[in-house]
Coordinates of N, CA and C in Angstrom, one line a residue:
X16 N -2.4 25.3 -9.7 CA -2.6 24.7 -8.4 C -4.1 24.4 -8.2
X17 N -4.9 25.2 -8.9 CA -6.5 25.3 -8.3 C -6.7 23.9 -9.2
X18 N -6.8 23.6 -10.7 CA -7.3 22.7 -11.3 C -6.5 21.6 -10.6
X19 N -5.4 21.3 -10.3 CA -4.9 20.1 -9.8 C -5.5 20.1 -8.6
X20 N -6.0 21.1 -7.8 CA -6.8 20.3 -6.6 C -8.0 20.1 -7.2
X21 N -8.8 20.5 -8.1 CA -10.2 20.1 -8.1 C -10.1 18.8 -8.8
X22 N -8.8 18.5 -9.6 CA -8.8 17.0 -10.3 C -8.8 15.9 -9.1
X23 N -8.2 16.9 -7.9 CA -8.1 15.3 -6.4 C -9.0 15.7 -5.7
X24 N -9.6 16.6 -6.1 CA -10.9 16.8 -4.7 C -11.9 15.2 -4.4
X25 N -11.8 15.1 -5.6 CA -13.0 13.2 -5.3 C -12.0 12.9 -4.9
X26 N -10.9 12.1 -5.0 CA -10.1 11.5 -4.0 C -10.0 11.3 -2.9
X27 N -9.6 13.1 -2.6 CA -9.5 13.2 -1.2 C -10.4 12.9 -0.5
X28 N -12.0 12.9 -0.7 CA -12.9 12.7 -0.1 C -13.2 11.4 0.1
X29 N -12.9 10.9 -1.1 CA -13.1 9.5 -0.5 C -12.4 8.5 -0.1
X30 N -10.9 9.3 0.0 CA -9.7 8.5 1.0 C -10.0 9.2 2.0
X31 N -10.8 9.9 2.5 CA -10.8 10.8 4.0 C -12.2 9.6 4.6
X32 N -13.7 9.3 3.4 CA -14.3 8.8 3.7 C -13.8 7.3 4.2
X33 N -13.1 6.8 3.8 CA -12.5 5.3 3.9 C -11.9 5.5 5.1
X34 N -11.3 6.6 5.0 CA -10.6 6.5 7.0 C -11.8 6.7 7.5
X35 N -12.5 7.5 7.6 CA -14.0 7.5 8.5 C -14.3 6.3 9.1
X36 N -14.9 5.6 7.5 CA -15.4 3.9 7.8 C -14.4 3.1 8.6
X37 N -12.8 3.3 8.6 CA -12.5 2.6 9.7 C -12.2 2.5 10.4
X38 N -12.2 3.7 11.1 CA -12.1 4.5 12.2 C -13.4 4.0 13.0
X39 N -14.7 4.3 12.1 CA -15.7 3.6 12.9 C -15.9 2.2 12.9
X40 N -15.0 1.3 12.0 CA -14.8 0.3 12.1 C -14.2 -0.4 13.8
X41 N -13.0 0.4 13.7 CA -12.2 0.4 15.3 C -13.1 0.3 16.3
X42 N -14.1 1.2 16.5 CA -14.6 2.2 17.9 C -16.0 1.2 17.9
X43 N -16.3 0.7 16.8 CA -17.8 0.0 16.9 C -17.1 -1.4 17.8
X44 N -15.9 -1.7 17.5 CA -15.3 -3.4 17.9 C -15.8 -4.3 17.2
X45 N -15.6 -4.3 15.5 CA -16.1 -5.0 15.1 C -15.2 -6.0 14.9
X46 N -14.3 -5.8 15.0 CA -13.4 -7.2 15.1 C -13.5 -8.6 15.6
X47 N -13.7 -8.4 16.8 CA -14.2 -9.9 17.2 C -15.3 -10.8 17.0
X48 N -16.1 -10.2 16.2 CA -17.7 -10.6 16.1 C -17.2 -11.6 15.1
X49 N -16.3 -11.0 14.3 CA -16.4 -11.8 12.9 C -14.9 -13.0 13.1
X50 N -14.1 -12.6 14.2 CA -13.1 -13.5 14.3 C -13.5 -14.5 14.9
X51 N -14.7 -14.7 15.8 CA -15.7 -15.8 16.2 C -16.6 -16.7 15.3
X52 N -16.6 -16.2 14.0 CA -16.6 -17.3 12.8 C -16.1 -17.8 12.3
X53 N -14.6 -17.7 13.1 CA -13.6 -18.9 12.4 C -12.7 -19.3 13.6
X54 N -12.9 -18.8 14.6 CA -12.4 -19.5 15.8 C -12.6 -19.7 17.0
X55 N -12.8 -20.6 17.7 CA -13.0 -21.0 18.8 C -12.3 -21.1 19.9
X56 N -12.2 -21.8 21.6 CA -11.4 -21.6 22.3 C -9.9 -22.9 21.7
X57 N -10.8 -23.4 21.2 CA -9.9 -24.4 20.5 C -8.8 -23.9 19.3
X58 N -9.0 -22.9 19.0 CA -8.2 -22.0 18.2 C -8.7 -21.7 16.6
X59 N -8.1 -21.6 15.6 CA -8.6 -21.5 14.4 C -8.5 -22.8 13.4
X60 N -9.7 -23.0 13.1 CA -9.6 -24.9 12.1 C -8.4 -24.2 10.9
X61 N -8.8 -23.1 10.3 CA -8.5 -22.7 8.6 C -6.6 -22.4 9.4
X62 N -6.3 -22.3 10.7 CA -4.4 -21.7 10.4 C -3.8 -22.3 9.6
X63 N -3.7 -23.6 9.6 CA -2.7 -24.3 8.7 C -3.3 -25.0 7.6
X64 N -4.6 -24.7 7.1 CA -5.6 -25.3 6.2 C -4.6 -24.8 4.7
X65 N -4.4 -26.0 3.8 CA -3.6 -25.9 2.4 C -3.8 -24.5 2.0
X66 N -5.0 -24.5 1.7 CA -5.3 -23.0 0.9 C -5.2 -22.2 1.6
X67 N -5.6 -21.6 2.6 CA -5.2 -20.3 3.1 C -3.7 -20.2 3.8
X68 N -2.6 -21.6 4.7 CA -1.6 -21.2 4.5 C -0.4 -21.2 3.6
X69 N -1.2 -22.5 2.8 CA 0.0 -22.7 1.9 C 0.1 -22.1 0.5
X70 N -1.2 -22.1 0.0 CA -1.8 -21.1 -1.0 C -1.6 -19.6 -1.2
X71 N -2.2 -19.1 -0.2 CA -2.7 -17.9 -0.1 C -1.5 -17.0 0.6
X72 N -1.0 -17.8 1.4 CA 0.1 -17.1 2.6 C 1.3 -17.2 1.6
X73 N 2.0 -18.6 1.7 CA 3.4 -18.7 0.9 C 3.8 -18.4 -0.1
X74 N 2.6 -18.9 -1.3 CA 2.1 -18.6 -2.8 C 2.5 -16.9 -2.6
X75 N 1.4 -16.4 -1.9 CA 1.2 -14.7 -2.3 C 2.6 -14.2 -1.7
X76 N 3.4 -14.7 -1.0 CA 4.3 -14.3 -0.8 C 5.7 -14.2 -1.9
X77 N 6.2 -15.5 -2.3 CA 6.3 -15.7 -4.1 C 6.0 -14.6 -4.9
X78 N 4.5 -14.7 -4.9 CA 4.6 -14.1 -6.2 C 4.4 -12.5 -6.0
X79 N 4.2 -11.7 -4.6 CA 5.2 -10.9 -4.6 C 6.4 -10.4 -4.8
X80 N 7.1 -11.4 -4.8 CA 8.7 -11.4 -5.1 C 8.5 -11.3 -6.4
X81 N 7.9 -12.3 -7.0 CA 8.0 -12.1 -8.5 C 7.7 -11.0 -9.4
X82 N 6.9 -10.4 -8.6 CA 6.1 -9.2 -9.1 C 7.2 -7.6 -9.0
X83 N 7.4 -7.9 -8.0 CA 8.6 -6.8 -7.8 C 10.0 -7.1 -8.3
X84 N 10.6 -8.3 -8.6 CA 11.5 -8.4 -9.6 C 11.0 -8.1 -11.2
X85 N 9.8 -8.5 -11.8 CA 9.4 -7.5 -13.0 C 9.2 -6.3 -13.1
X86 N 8.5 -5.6 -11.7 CA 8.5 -4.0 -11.5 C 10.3 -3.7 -11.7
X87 N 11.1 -4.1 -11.2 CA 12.4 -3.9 -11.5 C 13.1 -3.6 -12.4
X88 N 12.8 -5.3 -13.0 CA 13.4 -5.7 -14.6 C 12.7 -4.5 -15.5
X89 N 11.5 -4.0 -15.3 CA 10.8 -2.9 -16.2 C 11.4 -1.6 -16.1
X90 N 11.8 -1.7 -15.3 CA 12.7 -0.2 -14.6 C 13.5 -0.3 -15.4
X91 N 14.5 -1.0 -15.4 CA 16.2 -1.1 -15.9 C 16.0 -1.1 -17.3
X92 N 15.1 -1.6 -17.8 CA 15.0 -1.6 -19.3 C 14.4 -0.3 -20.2
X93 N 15.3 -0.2 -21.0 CA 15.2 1.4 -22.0 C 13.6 1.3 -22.4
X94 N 13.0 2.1 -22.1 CA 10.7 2.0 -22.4 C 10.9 2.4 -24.1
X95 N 10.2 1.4 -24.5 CA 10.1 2.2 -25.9 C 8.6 2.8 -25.6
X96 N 8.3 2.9 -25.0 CA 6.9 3.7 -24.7 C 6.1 3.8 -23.7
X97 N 5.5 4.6 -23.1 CA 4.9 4.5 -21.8 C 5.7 5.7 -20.7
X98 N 5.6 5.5 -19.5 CA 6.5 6.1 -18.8 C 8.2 6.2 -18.9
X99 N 8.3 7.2 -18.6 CA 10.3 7.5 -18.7 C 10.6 7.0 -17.8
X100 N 12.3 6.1 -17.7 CA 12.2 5.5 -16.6 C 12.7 6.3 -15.8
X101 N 12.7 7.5 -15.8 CA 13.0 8.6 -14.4 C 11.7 8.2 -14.0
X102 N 10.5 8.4 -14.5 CA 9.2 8.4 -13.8 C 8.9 6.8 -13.0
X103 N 9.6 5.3 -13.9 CA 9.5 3.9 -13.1 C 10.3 4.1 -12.4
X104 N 11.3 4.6 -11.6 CA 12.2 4.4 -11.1 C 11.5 5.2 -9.9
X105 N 11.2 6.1 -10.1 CA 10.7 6.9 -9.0 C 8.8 5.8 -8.3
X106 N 8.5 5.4 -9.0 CA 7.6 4.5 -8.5 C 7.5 2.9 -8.0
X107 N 9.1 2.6 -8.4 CA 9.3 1.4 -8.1 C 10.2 1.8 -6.8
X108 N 10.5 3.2 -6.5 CA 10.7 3.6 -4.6 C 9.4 3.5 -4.1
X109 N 8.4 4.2 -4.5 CA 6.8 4.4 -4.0 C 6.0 3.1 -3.6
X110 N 6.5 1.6 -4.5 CA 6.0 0.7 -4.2 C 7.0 0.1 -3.1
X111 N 8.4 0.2 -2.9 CA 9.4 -0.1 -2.2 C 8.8 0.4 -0.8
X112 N 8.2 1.3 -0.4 CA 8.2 2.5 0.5 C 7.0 1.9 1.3
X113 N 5.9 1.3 0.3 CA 4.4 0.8 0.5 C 4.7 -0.8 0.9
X114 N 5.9 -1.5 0.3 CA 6.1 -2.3 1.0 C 7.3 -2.5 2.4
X115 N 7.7 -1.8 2.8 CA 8.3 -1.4 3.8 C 7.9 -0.7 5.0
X116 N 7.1 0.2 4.9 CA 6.1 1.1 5.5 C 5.4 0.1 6.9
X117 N 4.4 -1.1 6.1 CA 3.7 -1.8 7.2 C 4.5 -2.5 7.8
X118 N 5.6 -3.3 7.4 CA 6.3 -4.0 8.5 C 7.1 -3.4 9.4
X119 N 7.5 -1.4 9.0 CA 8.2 -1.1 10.3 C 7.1 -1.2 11.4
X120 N 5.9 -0.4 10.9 CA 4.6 -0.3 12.1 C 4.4 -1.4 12.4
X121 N 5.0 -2.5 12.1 CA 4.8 -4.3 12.9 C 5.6 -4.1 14.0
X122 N 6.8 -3.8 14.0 CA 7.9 -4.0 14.7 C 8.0 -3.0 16.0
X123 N 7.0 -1.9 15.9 CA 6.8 -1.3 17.3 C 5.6 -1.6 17.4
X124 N 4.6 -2.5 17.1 CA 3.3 -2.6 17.8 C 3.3 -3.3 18.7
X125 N 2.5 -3.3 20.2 CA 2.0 -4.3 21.0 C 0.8 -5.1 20.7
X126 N 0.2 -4.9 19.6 CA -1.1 -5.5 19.5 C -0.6 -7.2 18.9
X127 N -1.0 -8.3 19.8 CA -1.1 -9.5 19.0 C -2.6 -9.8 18.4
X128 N -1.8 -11.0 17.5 CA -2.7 -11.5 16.5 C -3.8 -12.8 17.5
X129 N -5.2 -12.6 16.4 CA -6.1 -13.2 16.9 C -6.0 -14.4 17.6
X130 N -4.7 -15.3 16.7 CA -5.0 -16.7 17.4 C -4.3 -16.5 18.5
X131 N -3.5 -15.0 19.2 CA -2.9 -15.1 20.5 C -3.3 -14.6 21.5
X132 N -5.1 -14.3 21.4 CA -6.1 -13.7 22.0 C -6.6 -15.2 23.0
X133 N -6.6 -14.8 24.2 CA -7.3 -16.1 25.5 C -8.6 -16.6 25.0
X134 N -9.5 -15.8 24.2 CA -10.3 -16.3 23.8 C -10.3 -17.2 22.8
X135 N -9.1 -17.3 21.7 CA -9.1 -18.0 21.1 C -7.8 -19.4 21.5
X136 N -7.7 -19.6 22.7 CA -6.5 -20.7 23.1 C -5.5 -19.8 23.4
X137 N -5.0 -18.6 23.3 CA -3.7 -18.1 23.1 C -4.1 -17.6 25.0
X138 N -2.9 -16.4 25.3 CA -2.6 -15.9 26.8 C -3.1 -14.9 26.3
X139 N -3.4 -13.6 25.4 CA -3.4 -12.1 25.4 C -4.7 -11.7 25.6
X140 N -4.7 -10.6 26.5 CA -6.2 -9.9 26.5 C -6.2 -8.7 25.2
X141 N -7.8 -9.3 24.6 CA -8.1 -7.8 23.7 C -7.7 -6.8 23.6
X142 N -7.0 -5.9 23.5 CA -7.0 -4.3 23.2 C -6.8 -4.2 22.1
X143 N -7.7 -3.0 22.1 CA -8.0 -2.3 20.4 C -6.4 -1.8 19.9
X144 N -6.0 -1.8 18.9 CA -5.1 -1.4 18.1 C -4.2 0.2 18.4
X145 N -5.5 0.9 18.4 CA -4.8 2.4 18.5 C -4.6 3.0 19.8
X146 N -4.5 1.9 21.0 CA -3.8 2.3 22.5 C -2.1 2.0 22.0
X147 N -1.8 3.0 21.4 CA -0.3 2.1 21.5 C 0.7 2.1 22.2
X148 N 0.4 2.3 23.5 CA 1.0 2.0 24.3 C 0.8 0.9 25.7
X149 N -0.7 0.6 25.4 CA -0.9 -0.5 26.6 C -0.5 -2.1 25.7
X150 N -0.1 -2.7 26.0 CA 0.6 -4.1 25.8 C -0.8 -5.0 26.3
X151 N -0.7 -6.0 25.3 CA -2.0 -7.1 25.8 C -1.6 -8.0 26.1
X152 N -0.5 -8.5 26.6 CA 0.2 -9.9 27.3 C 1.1 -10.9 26.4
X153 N 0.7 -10.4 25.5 CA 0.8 -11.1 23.9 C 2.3 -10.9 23.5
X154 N 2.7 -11.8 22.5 CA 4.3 -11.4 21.6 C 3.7 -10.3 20.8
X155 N 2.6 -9.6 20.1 CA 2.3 -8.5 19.9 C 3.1 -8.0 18.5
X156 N 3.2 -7.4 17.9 CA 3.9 -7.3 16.1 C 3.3 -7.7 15.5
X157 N 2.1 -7.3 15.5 CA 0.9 -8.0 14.5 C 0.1 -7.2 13.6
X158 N 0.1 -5.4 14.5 CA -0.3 -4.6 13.2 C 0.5 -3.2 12.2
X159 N -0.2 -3.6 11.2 CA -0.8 -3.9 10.6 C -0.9 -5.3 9.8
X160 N -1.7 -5.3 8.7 CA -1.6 -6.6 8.4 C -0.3 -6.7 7.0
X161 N 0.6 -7.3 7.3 CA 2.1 -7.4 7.0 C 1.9 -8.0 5.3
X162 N 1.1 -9.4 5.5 CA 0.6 -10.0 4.2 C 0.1 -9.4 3.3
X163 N -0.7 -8.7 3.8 CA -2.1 -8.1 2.6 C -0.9 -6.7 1.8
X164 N -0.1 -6.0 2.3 CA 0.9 -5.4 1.8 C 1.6 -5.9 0.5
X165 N 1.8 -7.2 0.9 CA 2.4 -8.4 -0.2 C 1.4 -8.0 -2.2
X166 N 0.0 -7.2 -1.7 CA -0.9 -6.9 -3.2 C -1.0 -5.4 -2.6
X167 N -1.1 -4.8 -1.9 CA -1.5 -3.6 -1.5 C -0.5 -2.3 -2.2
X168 N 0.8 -3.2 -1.5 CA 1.7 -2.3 -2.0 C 2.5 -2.0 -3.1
X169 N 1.8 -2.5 -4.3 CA 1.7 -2.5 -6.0 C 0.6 -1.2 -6.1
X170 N 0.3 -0.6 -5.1 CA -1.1 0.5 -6.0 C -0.5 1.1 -6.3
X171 N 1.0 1.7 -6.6 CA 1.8 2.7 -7.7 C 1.9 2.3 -8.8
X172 N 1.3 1.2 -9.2 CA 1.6 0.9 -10.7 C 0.3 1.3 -11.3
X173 N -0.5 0.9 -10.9 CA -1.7 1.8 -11.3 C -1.5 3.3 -11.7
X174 N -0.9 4.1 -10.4 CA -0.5 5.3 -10.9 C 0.3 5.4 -11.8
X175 N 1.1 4.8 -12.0 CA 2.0 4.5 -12.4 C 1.5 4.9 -14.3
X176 N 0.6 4.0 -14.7 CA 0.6 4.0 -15.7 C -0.8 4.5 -16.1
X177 N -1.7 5.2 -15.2 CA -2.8 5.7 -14.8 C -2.7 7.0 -16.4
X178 N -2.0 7.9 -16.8 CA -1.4 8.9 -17.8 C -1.1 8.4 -19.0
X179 N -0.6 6.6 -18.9 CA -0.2 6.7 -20.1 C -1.1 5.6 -20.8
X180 N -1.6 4.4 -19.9 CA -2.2 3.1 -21.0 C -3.7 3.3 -19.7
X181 N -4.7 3.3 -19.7 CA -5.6 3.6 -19.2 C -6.1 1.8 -18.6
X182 N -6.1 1.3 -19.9 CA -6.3 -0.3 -19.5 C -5.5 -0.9 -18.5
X183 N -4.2 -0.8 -19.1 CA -3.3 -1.5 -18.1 C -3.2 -1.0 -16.6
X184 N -3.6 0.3 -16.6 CA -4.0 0.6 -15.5 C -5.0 0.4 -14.7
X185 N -5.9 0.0 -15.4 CA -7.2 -0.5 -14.4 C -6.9 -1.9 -14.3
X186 N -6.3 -2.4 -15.4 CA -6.0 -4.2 -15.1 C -5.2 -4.0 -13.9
X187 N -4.2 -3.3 -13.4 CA -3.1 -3.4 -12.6 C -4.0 -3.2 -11.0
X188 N -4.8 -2.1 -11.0 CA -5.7 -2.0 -9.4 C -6.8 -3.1 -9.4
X189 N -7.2 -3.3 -10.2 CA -8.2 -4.9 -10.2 C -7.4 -5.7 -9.4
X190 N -6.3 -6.2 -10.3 CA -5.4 -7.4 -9.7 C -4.7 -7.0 -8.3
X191 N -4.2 -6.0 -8.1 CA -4.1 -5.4 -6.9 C -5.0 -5.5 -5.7
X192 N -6.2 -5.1 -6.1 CA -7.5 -5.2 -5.0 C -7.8 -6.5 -5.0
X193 N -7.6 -7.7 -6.2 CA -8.6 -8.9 -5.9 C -7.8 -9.8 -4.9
X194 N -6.0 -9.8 -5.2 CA -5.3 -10.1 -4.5 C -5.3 -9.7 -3.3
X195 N -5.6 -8.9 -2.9 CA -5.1 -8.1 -1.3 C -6.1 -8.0 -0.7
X196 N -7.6 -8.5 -1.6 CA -8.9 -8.9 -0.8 C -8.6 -10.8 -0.5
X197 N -8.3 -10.9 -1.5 CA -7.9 -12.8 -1.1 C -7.1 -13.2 0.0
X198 N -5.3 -11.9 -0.1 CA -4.6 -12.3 1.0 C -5.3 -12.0 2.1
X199 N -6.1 -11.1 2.4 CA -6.5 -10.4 3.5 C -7.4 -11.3 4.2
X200 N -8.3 -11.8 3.5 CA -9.1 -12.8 3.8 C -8.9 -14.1 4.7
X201 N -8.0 -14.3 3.7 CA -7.0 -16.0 4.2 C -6.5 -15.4 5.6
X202 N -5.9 -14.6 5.8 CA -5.4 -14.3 7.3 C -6.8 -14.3 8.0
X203 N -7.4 -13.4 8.1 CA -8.6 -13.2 8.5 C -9.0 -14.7 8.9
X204 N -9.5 -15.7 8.5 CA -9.5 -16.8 8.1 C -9.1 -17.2 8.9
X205 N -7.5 -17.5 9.4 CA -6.5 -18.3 9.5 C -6.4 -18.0 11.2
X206 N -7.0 -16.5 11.5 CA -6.9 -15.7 12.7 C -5.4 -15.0 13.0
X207 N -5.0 -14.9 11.4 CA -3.4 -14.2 12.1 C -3.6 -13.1 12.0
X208 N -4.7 -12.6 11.8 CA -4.8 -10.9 11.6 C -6.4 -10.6 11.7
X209 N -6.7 -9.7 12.4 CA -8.4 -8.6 12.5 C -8.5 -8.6 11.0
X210 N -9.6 -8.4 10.6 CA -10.4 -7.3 9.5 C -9.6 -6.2 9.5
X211 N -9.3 -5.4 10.8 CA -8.9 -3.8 10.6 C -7.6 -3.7 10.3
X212 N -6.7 -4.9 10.7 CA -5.2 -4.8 9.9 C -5.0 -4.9 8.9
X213 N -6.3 -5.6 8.0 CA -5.7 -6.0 6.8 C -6.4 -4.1 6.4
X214 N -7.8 -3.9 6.8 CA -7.7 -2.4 5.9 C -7.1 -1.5 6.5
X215 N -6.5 -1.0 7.4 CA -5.9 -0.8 7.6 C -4.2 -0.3 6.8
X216 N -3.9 -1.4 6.4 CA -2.8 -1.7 5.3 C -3.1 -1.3 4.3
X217 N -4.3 -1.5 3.8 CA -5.0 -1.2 2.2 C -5.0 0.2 2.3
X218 N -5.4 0.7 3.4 CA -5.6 2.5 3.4 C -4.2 3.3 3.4
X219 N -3.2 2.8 4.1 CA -2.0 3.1 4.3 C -1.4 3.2 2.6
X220 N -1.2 2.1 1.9 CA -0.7 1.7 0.7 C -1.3 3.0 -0.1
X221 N -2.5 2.7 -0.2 CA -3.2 4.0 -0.7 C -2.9 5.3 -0.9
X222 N -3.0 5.7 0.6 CA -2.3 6.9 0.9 C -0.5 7.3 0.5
X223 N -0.2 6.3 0.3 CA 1.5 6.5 0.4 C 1.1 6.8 -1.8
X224 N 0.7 6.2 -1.8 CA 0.6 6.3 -3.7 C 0.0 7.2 -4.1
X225 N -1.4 7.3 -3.3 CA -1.8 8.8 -3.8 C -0.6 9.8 -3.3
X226 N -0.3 10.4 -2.1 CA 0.7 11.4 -1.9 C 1.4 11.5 -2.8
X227 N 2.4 10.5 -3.3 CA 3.3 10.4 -4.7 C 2.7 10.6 -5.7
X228 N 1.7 10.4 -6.2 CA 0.4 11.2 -7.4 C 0.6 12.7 -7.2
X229 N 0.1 12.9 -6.0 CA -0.2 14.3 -6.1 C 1.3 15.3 -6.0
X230 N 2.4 14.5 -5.5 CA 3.7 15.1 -5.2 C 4.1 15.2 -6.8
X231 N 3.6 14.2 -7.6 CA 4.2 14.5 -8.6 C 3.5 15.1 -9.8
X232 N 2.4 15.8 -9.6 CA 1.7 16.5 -10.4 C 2.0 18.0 -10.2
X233 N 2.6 17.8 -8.9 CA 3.0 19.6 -8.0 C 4.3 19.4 -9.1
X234 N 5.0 18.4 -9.0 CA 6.6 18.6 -9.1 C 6.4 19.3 -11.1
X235 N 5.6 18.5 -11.7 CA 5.1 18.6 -13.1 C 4.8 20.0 -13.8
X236 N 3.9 20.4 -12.6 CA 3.5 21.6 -12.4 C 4.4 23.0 -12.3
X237 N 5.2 22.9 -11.4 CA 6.7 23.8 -11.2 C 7.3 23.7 -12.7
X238 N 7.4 22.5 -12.9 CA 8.3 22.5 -14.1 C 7.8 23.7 -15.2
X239 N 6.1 23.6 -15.3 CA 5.7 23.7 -16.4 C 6.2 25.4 -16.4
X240 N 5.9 25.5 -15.0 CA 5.7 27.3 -14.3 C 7.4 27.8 -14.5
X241 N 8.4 26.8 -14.8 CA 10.1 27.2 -14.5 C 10.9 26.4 -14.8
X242 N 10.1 26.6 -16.1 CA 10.9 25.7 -17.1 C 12.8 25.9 -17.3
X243 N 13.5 24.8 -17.1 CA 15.2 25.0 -16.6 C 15.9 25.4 -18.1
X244 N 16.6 26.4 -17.7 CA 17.3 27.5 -18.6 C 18.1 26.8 -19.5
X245 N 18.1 26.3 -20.7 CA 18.6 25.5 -22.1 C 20.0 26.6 -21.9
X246 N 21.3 25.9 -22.4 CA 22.6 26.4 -22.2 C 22.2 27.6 -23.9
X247 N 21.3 27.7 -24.8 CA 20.9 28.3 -25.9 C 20.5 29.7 -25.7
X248 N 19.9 29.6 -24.1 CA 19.1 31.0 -23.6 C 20.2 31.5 -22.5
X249 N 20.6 31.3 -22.3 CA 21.5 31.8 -21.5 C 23.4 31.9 -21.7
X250 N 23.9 31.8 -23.1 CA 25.2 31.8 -23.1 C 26.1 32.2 -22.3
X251 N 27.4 31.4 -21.8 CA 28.3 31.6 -21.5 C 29.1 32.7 -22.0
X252 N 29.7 34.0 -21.1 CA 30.1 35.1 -22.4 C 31.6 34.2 -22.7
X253 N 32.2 34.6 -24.0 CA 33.6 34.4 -24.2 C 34.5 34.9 -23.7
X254 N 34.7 34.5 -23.2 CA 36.6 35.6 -22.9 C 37.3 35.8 -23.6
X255 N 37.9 37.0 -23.5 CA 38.5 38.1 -24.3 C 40.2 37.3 -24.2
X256 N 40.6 37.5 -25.3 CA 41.9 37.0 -25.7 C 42.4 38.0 -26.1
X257 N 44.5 38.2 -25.6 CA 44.8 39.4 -26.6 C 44.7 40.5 -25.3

């Protein structure tokens, strides 16, 4: 137990650090400073701009599908090497979970999105995200950010194969992070989402894959500690005949 916490001790610190920064992200209000460089009372130029919504929004939405139909197809198929697929199967829930996760917290939020802020053409007044209970006038189901989930919630494959191919594992959180810095952006961009919904999302995802990291280092761990009785070590007596 001790060496498995000191192997997550940097982790934890710096997934505890990351909530810090955006916690003080919230409280400073930095949100609107930067949503006033791409919108006006006139609303947002980039909403329906090709690349950020037809590109970035519909595309990344695609090839999320796609991506999670090969996490799948990789599941179902016998590994000739790499993880067992007791172990893909159990991480293609972890990514199921990461993308599922942000859109329930959509569906009870009151916070609307930027372009439905008065300041930017829409009816809703500001309120910060974590009142969740005052309503801003707004249709509201806006956080977290729903899109950026669409690359966020792939950081189990990283774990995923973090044990077994080192490469493919760092190729897998690159492409993870470059995507879900692009989709995050384009919303950002477009005004359908704050800065803090999209990190927001990114820290959540995180958190849900690490937890399953460390759930399954404990679970690895037991094993090693109670190991299950082979029918060799423990025979059945015979019964007496006669």
């Amino acid at each position: 137990m001790s060496r498995l916490w000191s192997a997550q001790r940097g982790a934890v610190a710096t997934l505890l650090a990351a909530l810090g920064l955006l916690v003080a992200w919230d409280l400073l209000g930095a949100d609107l400073p930067l949503d006033r460089l791409f919108g006006t009372a006139a609303g947002f130029a980039l909403r329906e701009n090709f690349w950020t919504a037809r590109v970035l929004h519909d595309g990344g939405r695609w090839l999320a599908g796609i991506a999670l139909l090969a996490l799948l197809a990789d599941t179902l198929r016998r590994p000739a090497q790499g993880p067992s697929r007791q172990r893909r199967l159990a991480w293609l829930g972890v990514v199921l979970l990461s993308l599922l996760l942000v859109p329930v917290i959509k569906r009870v939020s009151l916070t609307s999105c930027p372009w439905d802020l008065a300041e930017f053409g829409g009816s809703a007044a500001y309120v910060p995200h974590w009142l969740f209970a005052q309503a801003d006038g707004g249709p509201g189901h806006c956080f977290p950010s729903g899109h950026a989930v669409s690359a966020f919630g792939f950081l189990g494959v990283h774990y995923l194969w973090r044990d077994h191919d080192a490469r493919r594992a760092r190729a897998a959180l690159l492409a993870v992070l470059a995507l879900g810095t692009l989709f995050g952006a384009a919303q950002v961009m477009r005004g359908a989402h704050h800065l803090s919904h999209v990190l927001w999302s990114a820290w959540l995802c995180w958190a849900v894959a690490w937890t399953a990291h460390v759930a399954q280092g404990l679970l690895q761990l037991q094993r090693r500690r109670h190991p299950a009785s082979g029918p060799d070590r423990h025979p059945r007596p015979t019964p007496r005949t006669g």
